[in-house]
Backbone as a printed PyTorch tensor [residue, N CA C, xyz], in Angstrom:
tensor([[[ 99.8080,  98.5010, 118.0190],
         [100.4230,  98.9130, 116.7160],
         [100.1110,  97.7530, 115.6730]],

        [[100.1160,  98.2350, 114.4480],
         [ 99.8020,  97.4680, 113.3440],
         [100.7890,  97.5490, 112.2430]],

        [[101.0630,  96.5970, 111.2850],
         [101.6900,  96.7080, 110.0610],
         [100.9160,  97.3040, 109.0590]],

        [[101.3620,  98.1470, 108.2200],
         [100.5840,  98.6150, 107.0700],
         [101.2010,  98.3030, 105.8900]],

        [[100.3070,  98.1660, 104.8950],
         [100.8700,  97.8190, 103.5740],
         [101.5240,  98.9690, 103.0060]],

        [[102.7120,  98.5890, 102.3450],
         [103.4800,  99.6830, 101.6880],
         [103.2140,  99.7270, 100.2750]],

        [[102.8800, 101.0640,  99.8090],
         [102.4740, 101.3510,  98.4660],
         [103.7690, 101.2430,  97.7030]],

        [[103.6510, 100.8500,  96.4120],
         [104.8460, 100.6560,  95.5540],
         [104.5300, 101.6370,  94.2880]],

        [[105.8980, 101.7430,  93.5920],
         [105.8280, 102.5800,  92.4440],
         [104.7420, 102.2520,  91.4100]],

        [[104.2040, 103.1610,  90.8300],
         [103.0120, 102.8100,  89.9450],
         [101.7170, 103.3930,  90.4420]],

        [[101.4960, 103.3110,  91.9080],
         [100.3270, 103.8340,  92.5530],
         [100.5330, 105.3480,  92.4600]],

        [[ 99.4590, 105.9270,  91.9400],
         [ 99.4750, 107.4530,  91.7720],
         [ 99.5980, 108.0720,  93.1190]],

        [[ 99.2310, 107.6090,  94.2660],
         [ 99.3480, 108.1770,  95.5380],
         [100.8730, 108.7090,  95.8550]],

        [[101.6900, 108.1030,  95.3210],
         [103.1910, 108.2470,  95.5360],
         [103.6310, 109.6260,  94.8840]],

        [[102.7250, 110.0760,  93.7650],
         [103.0860, 111.2600,  92.9910],
         [102.2560, 112.4920,  93.4130]],

        [[101.6230, 112.4600,  94.5430],
         [100.9580, 113.5220,  94.8390],
         [101.4890, 114.2510,  96.1390]],

        [[101.2470, 115.6390,  96.0120],
         [101.7800, 116.3970,  97.2430],
         [100.8660, 116.1620,  98.4230]],

        [[101.4760, 115.9030,  99.6130],
         [100.4920, 115.6280, 100.7320],
         [100.0430, 116.8890, 101.4470]],

        [[ 98.9500, 116.7280, 102.1110],
         [ 98.3730, 117.7800, 102.8260],
         [ 98.9020, 117.9580, 104.2750]],

        [[ 98.9300, 119.0340, 104.7930],
         [ 99.4100, 119.2950, 106.1590],
         [ 98.5280, 118.5390, 107.2340]],

        [[ 99.1590, 118.1550, 108.2540],
         [ 98.4860, 117.4340, 109.4110],
         [ 97.6980, 118.3540, 110.1440]],

        [[ 98.4200, 119.4200, 110.6340],
         [ 97.8630, 120.4350, 111.4490],
         [ 98.0840, 120.0530, 112.8340]],

        [[ 97.1860, 119.3640, 113.6250],
         [ 97.3480, 118.9780, 115.0550],
         [ 97.5890, 117.5330, 115.1970]],

        [[ 98.5460, 117.2880, 116.1170],
         [ 98.9280, 115.9080, 116.3850],
         [ 97.9420, 115.2660, 117.3520]],

        [[ 97.0660, 114.4000, 116.7780],
         [ 96.0760, 113.7620, 117.6060],
         [ 96.3860, 112.3460, 118.0450]],

        [[ 95.5820, 111.6760, 118.8930],
         [ 96.0430, 110.3350, 119.2510],
         [ 95.9730, 109.4910, 117.9370]],

        [[ 95.0380, 109.6630, 117.0390],
         [ 95.1690, 109.0060, 115.6980],
         [ 96.3900, 109.0610, 115.0440]],

        [[ 96.9190, 110.3320, 114.9020],
         [ 98.2210, 110.6190, 114.2300],
         [ 99.3550, 109.9010, 115.0200]],

        [[ 99.3080, 109.8390, 116.2580],
         [100.2500, 109.1500, 116.9970],
         [100.2480, 107.6130, 116.7340]],

        [[ 99.0490, 107.1910, 116.6530],
         [ 98.7990, 105.6480, 116.4070],
         [ 99.4940, 105.3900, 115.0450]],

        [[ 99.1580, 106.1910, 113.9680],
         [ 99.7310, 106.0220, 112.6650],
         [101.3040, 106.1820, 112.5510]],

        [[101.6950, 107.1000, 113.4420],
         [103.2870, 107.1070, 113.4110],
         [103.9480, 105.8660, 113.9830]],

        [[103.1800, 105.5290, 115.0650],
         [103.7630, 104.1560, 115.6820],
         [103.6970, 102.9190, 114.6170]],

        [[102.4490, 102.9110, 114.0230],
         [102.2950, 101.7300, 112.9500],
         [103.4450, 102.0610, 111.8450]],

        [[103.7560, 103.2380, 111.5220],
         [104.7280, 103.5310, 110.4450],
         [106.0420, 103.1120, 110.9050]],

        [[106.4410, 103.2170, 112.2250],
         [107.7860, 102.8480, 112.7800],
         [107.7800, 101.3290, 112.7000]],

        [[106.6540, 100.6950, 113.1000],
         [106.6540,  99.0880, 113.1450],
         [106.8770,  98.5960, 111.7480]],

        [[106.1060,  99.2490, 110.7750],
         [106.0340,  98.7700, 109.3110],
         [107.5100,  99.0380, 108.7050]],

        [[108.1420, 100.1970, 109.1210],
         [109.4520, 100.3620, 108.4470],
         [110.5110,  99.4210, 108.9660]],

        [[110.3710,  99.1630, 110.2460],
         [111.3050,  98.1550, 110.8800],
         [111.1930,  96.7670, 110.2890]],

        [[109.8220,  96.3670, 110.1570],
         [109.4490,  94.9920, 109.7110],
         [110.0870,  94.9290, 108.1880]],

        [[110.1520,  96.0400, 107.4790],
         [110.6440,  95.8940, 106.0240],
         [111.9760,  96.3680, 105.9350]],

        [[112.7480,  96.4670, 107.0820],
         [114.2240,  96.7060, 107.2180],
         [114.5290,  97.9530, 106.4760]],

        [[113.5480,  99.0220, 106.7260],
         [113.9360, 100.3440, 106.1360],
         [114.5160, 101.2250, 107.1770]],

        [[114.9670, 102.3380, 106.7970],
         [115.4430, 103.4300, 107.7230],
         [114.5420, 104.6330, 107.7620]],

        [[113.4900, 104.5780, 107.0210],
         [112.5470, 105.7860, 106.9240],
         [111.2710, 105.2190, 106.2020]],

        [[110.2090, 105.9930, 106.4740],
         [108.9490, 105.6460, 105.8880],
         [108.0930, 107.0230, 105.9930]],

        [[107.4510, 107.3030, 104.6960],
         [106.6510, 108.3480, 104.8210],
         [105.1570, 108.1340, 104.6700]],

        [[104.4590, 108.9960, 105.1270],
         [102.8360, 108.5830, 105.1800],
         [102.3650, 108.2460, 103.8870]],

        [[102.7300, 108.8660, 102.7080],
         [102.1210, 108.2430, 101.3740],
         [102.5060, 106.8960, 101.0850]],

        [[103.5970, 106.4100, 101.5800],
         [104.0570, 105.0700, 101.4680],
         [103.1640, 104.1170, 101.9940]],

        [[102.3470, 104.5130, 102.8640],
         [101.4090, 103.6700, 103.5800],
         [ 99.9850, 104.1950, 103.1490]],

        [[ 99.8540, 104.8420, 102.1100],
         [ 98.4710, 105.2950, 101.6470],
         [ 97.8090, 106.4650, 102.3720]],

        [[ 98.6010, 107.2950, 103.2250],
         [ 98.1500, 108.3530, 103.9440],
         [ 98.6710, 109.6780, 103.4190]],

        [[ 97.7710, 110.5410, 102.7330],
         [ 98.2080, 111.6450, 102.1490],
         [ 98.4490, 112.9450, 103.2410]],

        [[ 99.2780, 112.7450, 104.1090],
         [ 99.4970, 113.7890, 105.0930],
         [100.9820, 113.8390, 105.1350]],

        [[101.4090, 115.1710, 105.5830],
         [102.8180, 115.5140, 105.6740],
         [103.5620, 115.1630, 106.8690]],

        [[103.8510, 113.8610, 106.9840],
         [104.5260, 113.0680, 108.0540],
         [105.4360, 112.0080, 107.6290]],

        [[106.4680, 111.8430, 108.3870],
         [107.3170, 110.6570, 108.1690],
         [108.0850, 110.2070, 109.4080]],

        [[108.4560, 108.9870, 109.4380],
         [109.3800, 108.5080, 110.4490],
         [110.7180, 108.2020, 109.9290]],

        [[111.6980, 108.1390, 110.7300],
         [113.0940, 107.7230, 110.3000],
         [113.8350, 107.1820, 111.3730]],

        [[114.7620, 106.1990, 111.1550],
         [115.6070, 105.5600, 112.1960],
         [116.8090, 105.2320, 111.3300]],

        [[117.6420, 106.4650, 111.2640],
         [118.9580, 106.3040, 110.3840],
         [119.9310, 105.4290, 111.1600]],

        [[119.8810, 105.1890, 112.5770],
         [120.6900, 104.2530, 113.2370],
         [119.6910, 103.5930, 114.1760]],

        [[120.0370, 102.3160, 114.4530],
         [119.0680, 101.4780, 115.5190],
         [118.7200, 102.2800, 116.6250]],

        [[117.4390, 102.3740, 117.0090],
         [116.9640, 103.0350, 118.2270],
         [117.0280, 104.4190, 118.3650]],

        [[117.3150, 104.9820, 117.1440],
         [117.3590, 106.6070, 117.1100],
         [116.2050, 106.8410, 116.1790]],

        [[114.9170, 106.9890, 116.7490],
         [113.8620, 107.0350, 115.8150],
         [113.4720, 108.6760, 115.8290]],

        [[113.0690, 109.2730, 114.8130],
         [112.5240, 110.5580, 114.5120],
         [111.1820, 110.4160, 113.9450]],

        [[110.2340, 111.2420, 114.4170],
         [109.0360, 111.5050, 113.8820],
         [108.8500, 112.9110, 113.4890]],

        [[108.4340, 113.2040, 112.1950],
         [108.1750, 114.5590, 111.7690],
         [106.8780, 114.7350, 111.2760]],

        [[106.0330, 115.5960, 111.9170],
         [104.7980, 116.0700, 111.3930],
         [104.8000, 117.4300, 110.8090]],

        [[104.3220, 117.5770, 109.6880],
         [104.4100, 118.8630, 109.0180],
         [105.8180, 119.4480, 108.9030]],

        [[106.8530, 118.6350, 108.4370],
         [108.2220, 119.1220, 108.5200],
         [108.4610, 120.2470, 107.3760]],

        [[109.4950, 121.0500, 107.6920],
         [110.1360, 121.8610, 106.5890],
         [111.4040, 121.8710, 106.7330]],

        [[112.1810, 121.8210, 105.4970],
         [113.6360, 121.9490, 105.4770],
         [113.9110, 123.3540, 105.4820]],

        [[114.5940, 123.8980, 106.5250],
         [114.8430, 125.3310, 106.6460],
         [116.1380, 125.7060, 105.8020]],

        [[117.1630, 124.8770, 105.8840],
         [118.3800, 125.1180, 105.1370],
         [118.9950, 123.9250, 104.6420]],

        [[119.7940, 124.1530, 103.5760],
         [120.5560, 122.9340, 102.9950],
         [121.9670, 123.6190, 102.7620]],

        [[123.0560, 122.6570, 102.8780],
         [124.3820, 123.2440, 102.4270],
         [125.1830, 121.9370, 101.9740]],

        [[126.0780, 122.1590, 101.0930],
         [126.9420, 121.1740, 100.6220],
         [126.3260, 120.2060,  99.6200]],

        [[127.1420, 119.0910,  99.2020],
         [126.5070, 118.1570,  98.3970],
         [127.2690, 116.8940,  98.7160]],

        [[126.5480, 115.7470,  98.5590],
         [127.0620, 114.4270,  98.7510],
         [126.4350, 113.4360,  97.8820]],

        [[126.9500, 112.4710,  97.4610],
         [126.5350, 111.4200,  96.6760],
         [126.0310, 110.1960,  97.4570]],

        [[124.8790, 109.7140,  97.2220],
         [124.4240, 108.5500,  97.9860],
         [123.8380, 107.4540,  97.1060]],

        [[124.0040, 106.1850,  97.4050],
         [123.3550, 105.0800,  96.7820],
         [122.0630, 104.8850,  97.6440]],

        [[120.9620, 105.0940,  97.0290],
         [119.6810, 104.8970,  97.6970],
         [118.7120, 103.8440,  97.1340]],

        [[117.9630, 103.3060,  98.0760],
         [116.8220, 102.4930,  97.6660],
         [115.6380, 102.9770,  98.3290]],

        [[114.4860, 102.3560,  98.1490],
         [113.3230, 102.7100,  98.8020],
         [112.3850, 101.5640,  98.7920]],

        [[111.6180, 101.6080,  99.9350],
         [110.5940, 100.5220, 100.1790],
         [109.5130, 100.4990,  99.1430]],

        [[109.3090, 101.6780,  98.4290],
         [108.2240, 101.7290,  97.6270],
         [108.6850, 101.4090,  96.1350]],

        [[110.0240, 101.2340,  95.9850],
         [110.6080, 100.7590,  94.6480],
         [111.5310,  99.7180,  95.0020]],

        [[110.9820,  98.4900,  95.3470],
         [111.6610,  97.3210,  95.7210],
         [112.5890,  96.7820,  94.7060]],

        [[113.7950,  96.2710,  95.3160],
         [114.6810,  95.6630,  94.5410],
         [115.5680,  96.6390,  93.5970]],

        [[115.4210,  97.8650,  93.7140],
         [116.1530,  98.8840,  92.8390],
         [116.9730,  99.7030,  93.6350]],

        [[118.0800, 100.3080,  93.0770],
         [118.9540, 101.2850,  93.8870],
         [119.4690, 102.2810,  92.7460]],

        [[119.8920, 103.4090,  93.2070],
         [120.4580, 104.3920,  92.2400],
         [121.2270, 105.4830,  93.0340]],

        [[122.0480, 106.2920,  92.3680],
         [122.9950, 107.2880,  92.8630],
         [122.1890, 108.7240,  92.8840]],

        [[122.1490, 109.2400,  94.0530],
         [121.4500, 110.5710,  94.0700],
         [122.3770, 111.6400,  94.7980]],

        [[122.2700, 112.7410,  94.2130],
         [122.9330, 113.9480,  94.8440],
         [122.0240, 114.5250,  95.9290]],

        [[122.4910, 114.6010,  97.1960],
         [121.7850, 115.2590,  98.2940],
         [122.6310, 116.2680,  99.0810]],

        [[121.9640, 117.1620,  99.6520],
         [122.6950, 118.1700, 100.6310],
         [123.6140, 117.4220, 101.6580]],

        [[124.7830, 117.7940, 101.8970],
         [125.6220, 117.3080, 102.9990],
         [125.0260, 117.6440, 104.3160]],

        [[124.5260, 118.7460, 104.4810],
         [123.8970, 119.0710, 105.9220],
         [122.4830, 119.8150, 105.5620]],

        [[121.5540, 119.3860, 106.4500],
         [120.2260, 120.0910, 106.4390],
         [119.8610, 120.5800, 107.8560]],

        [[118.9720, 121.4970, 107.8500],
         [118.1350, 121.8470, 109.0870],
         [116.7830, 121.6930, 108.8230]],

        [[116.0950, 120.8950, 109.5410],
         [114.7010, 120.5770, 109.4440],
         [113.9770, 120.8860, 110.6890]],

        [[112.7330, 121.2510, 110.6030],
         [111.9520, 121.4910, 111.6910],
         [110.4480, 120.9920, 111.3830]],

        [[109.7990, 120.6320, 112.6090],
         [108.3520, 120.1530, 112.4040],
         [108.0240, 119.6920, 113.7100]],

        [[106.7960, 119.1900, 113.7720],
         [106.3490, 118.7020, 115.0670],
         [106.7510, 117.3300, 115.1910]],

        [[106.9930, 116.9100, 116.6290],
         [107.2350, 115.5700, 116.8830],
         [105.8560, 114.8320, 117.1390]],

        [[106.0590, 113.4620, 117.7630],
         [104.8300, 112.7140, 117.8460],
         [103.9210, 113.1230, 119.0040]],

        [[104.4290, 114.2160, 119.6700],
         [103.5010, 114.8730, 120.8320],
         [103.0440, 116.2190, 120.4900]],

        [[103.1930, 116.5930, 119.2260],
         [102.8810, 117.9630, 118.8530],
         [103.7810, 118.9500, 119.1160]],

        [[104.9170, 118.7160, 119.6680],
         [105.8820, 119.8150, 120.1330],
         [106.8190, 120.1220, 118.9320]],

        [[107.1210, 121.5400, 118.8610],
         [107.9420, 121.8870, 117.7770],
         [109.4750, 121.2900, 118.0030]],

        [[110.0380, 120.6990, 116.9050],
         [111.5090, 120.2030, 117.1140],
         [112.2250, 120.8450, 115.9010]],

        [[113.4620, 121.1490, 116.0870],
         [114.4690, 121.7560, 115.1660],
         [115.7490, 120.9100, 115.2070]],

        [[116.0680, 120.1760, 114.1110],
         [117.1830, 119.3910, 114.1650],
         [118.2130, 119.8220, 112.9080]],

        [[119.4680, 119.6050, 113.1840],
         [120.5220, 119.7550, 112.1140],
         [121.0150, 118.3070, 111.8200]],

        [[121.0380, 117.9470, 110.5550],
         [121.5440, 116.5890, 110.2830],
         [122.5820, 116.7970, 109.2650]],

        [[123.4610, 115.7570, 109.1820],
         [124.6040, 115.7610, 108.1440],
         [124.8260, 114.2570, 107.7790]],

        [[125.4710, 114.1440, 106.6970],
         [125.8320, 112.6910, 106.1930],
         [124.6390, 112.0200, 105.9760]],

        [[124.6720, 110.6600, 106.5000],
         [123.7870, 109.6730, 106.0320],
         [122.2420, 110.2490, 106.6610]],

        [[122.2960, 110.7670, 107.9230],
         [121.1470, 111.2690, 108.4850],
         [120.4920, 112.3480, 107.6530]],

        [[121.1400, 113.1800, 107.0690],
         [120.5910, 114.2060, 106.1830],
         [120.0610, 113.4740, 104.9440]],

        [[120.6300, 112.4400, 104.3510],
         [120.2700, 111.7730, 103.0580],
         [118.6660, 111.1290, 103.5020]],

        [[118.6980, 110.5040, 104.5220],
         [117.4100, 109.8080, 104.9450],
         [116.3560, 110.9480, 105.1250]],

        [[116.6100, 111.9880, 105.7720],
         [115.5220, 112.9320, 106.0710],
         [114.9900, 113.7570, 104.6350]],

        [[116.1060, 113.8540, 103.7750],
         [115.6650, 114.4680, 102.4400],
         [114.8530, 113.4900, 101.7590]],

        [[115.2990, 112.1300, 101.5730],
         [114.5640, 111.1490, 100.9590],
         [113.0190, 111.1660, 101.3790]],

        [[112.9130, 111.0500, 102.7480],
         [111.5560, 110.9570, 103.2910],
         [110.7650, 112.3010, 102.9040]],

        [[111.2920, 113.4750, 103.0490],
         [110.7020, 114.6790, 102.8570],
         [110.2310, 114.6860, 101.4100]],

        [[110.9810, 114.2340, 100.5190],
         [110.6520, 114.0960,  98.9300],
         [109.3580, 113.4710,  98.7550]],

        [[109.1370, 112.3650,  99.5960],
         [107.7960, 111.6480,  99.3520],
         [106.6350, 112.5530,  99.7230]],

        [[106.7950, 113.5270, 100.5690],
         [105.6780, 114.3860, 100.9300],
         [105.4530, 115.3160,  99.7480]],

        [[106.3410, 115.4470,  98.9710],
         [106.1810, 116.3400,  97.6510],
         [105.9960, 115.5530,  96.4990]],

        [[105.5380, 114.2780,  96.5670],
         [105.3520, 113.3740,  95.4370],
         [106.5490, 113.0050,  94.6990]],

        [[107.6700, 113.0550,  95.2600],
         [108.9100, 112.8960,  94.4080],
         [109.5860, 111.5440,  94.9890]],

        [[110.0400, 110.6920,  94.0970],
         [110.6850, 109.4190,  94.4690],
         [112.1310, 109.6450,  93.9570]],

        [[113.0620, 108.8370,  94.7730],
         [114.5120, 109.0280,  94.4480],
         [114.8730, 108.6460,  92.9710]],

        [[114.0480, 107.8520,  92.3890],
         [114.4060, 107.5830,  91.0830],
         [114.2690, 108.6130,  90.0310]],

        [[113.4770, 109.7400,  90.5500],
         [113.2710, 110.9160,  89.5910],
         [114.6310, 111.7370,  89.7240]],

        [[115.3810, 111.6350,  90.7330],
         [116.6620, 112.4250,  90.7940],
         [117.8870, 111.4090,  90.5240]],

        [[117.6690, 110.1100,  90.4850],
         [118.8730, 109.3270,  90.5270],
         [119.5440, 109.0350,  89.1290]],

        [[120.7820, 108.7570,  89.2290],
         [121.5340, 108.2920,  88.1220],
         [121.6730, 106.8200,  88.2030]],

        [[122.0200, 106.0750,  87.0400],
         [122.2590, 104.6460,  87.1520],
         [121.4460, 103.7100,  88.0410]],

        [[120.0300, 103.9770,  87.9190],
         [119.1040, 103.0750,  88.6390],
         [119.2660, 101.7320,  88.1430]],

        [[119.3640, 100.7110,  88.9200],
         [119.6110,  99.3100,  88.6540],
         [119.0660,  98.4320,  89.7240]],

        [[118.9590,  97.2410,  89.1940],
         [118.3450,  96.1560,  90.0930],
         [119.5740,  95.9610,  91.1540]],

        [[119.1480,  95.7650,  92.4720],
         [120.0350,  95.4330,  93.4100],
         [121.0070,  94.3030,  93.2610]],

        [[120.4960,  93.1080,  92.4240],
         [121.3500,  92.1100,  92.1790],
         [122.3650,  92.3820,  91.0740]],

        [[122.1760,  93.5200,  90.5610],
         [123.2720,  94.0410,  89.3760],
         [124.2650,  94.8260,  89.9070]],

        [[125.3770,  94.9660,  89.3170],
         [126.3500,  95.9380,  89.6020],
         [126.0990,  97.1740,  88.7650]],

        [[126.2830,  98.3470,  89.3830],
         [126.0740,  99.5820,  88.5110],
         [127.0280,  99.6490,  87.1780]],

        [[126.4670, 100.1530,  86.2140],
         [127.3380,  99.9910,  84.9430],
         [128.4170, 101.2060,  85.1000]],

        [[129.6290, 100.8500,  84.5830],
         [130.7460, 101.6380,  84.5220],
         [130.5600, 102.7140,  83.3910]],

        [[130.9370, 103.9800,  83.5970],
         [130.9390, 104.8120,  82.4350],
         [132.0790, 105.0240,  81.7220]]])
């Protein structure tokens, strides 16, 4: 495995819609493994392929330690409810903002072995999956966030 460079805001790759992967090959598995290692090294809970310069529809997530999910060609099948979350992003370092996300989602896609998986997530897990999925559509959390601020600052009171 290898650490990959994380692309940051301002790079046009983060604003493009990713292409489908299709088949999970040994190369795709290697990239997913590298992404998990890179995410952990950066103390993140998720990382999408465009964040490491790869324009393919795949992401990794570890919403709680040792609970890793790999999604290849994911699709969000359903969403319900609403929750507010304070989010940051490895591609927008030092910043955070408040985003409205679904409370529950159902997502399916291929796992790292090319097998179809179908999960229901809620709460923080749903936030992480939606955040990473947005990257595949060229959307950053700052596009949806209110009160984006530097992490060293307190959010402004309204």
